[in-house]
Amino acid sequence: MNWSWLITLVCPLMMIFMMFGMRGSHGHGSKGQHSPSNEDLVKQLNELKLQNEKMSKDIQSLTP
């Protein structure tokens, strides 16, 4: 009896079962955490813009 067709089916089936198993674990540790407010996001964005400007100036000062 040729069992090669069974081996061919096992891999995709196992992948499907693993994907469903992993799907249930997403967000497991996220309970109790809140999303940042708009003010926090704007503050972080402004800080990143300042860092970007500083790095750009540093890079320009390094090039001859």
Steps between C-alpha positions, in 0.01 A plus 500: 500500500630846407495733802663800331163675459451481878834667567411767245178577689649490851716811461224744396258355754751537782566858392129579514468352849805692621365826361168454677683414821715811482203721419353436844816614678514847340399769744536267798715744696333819380225510761528799726714697256353816357572662169685831516296816478524739208697746712758232582530408133543865396768545768686190381472613138644843583788340691574273204494797263753683719723193511475465123600863447795461735618184328467665159716791617756258647516308173539819297786612725680168440492518122777713341 
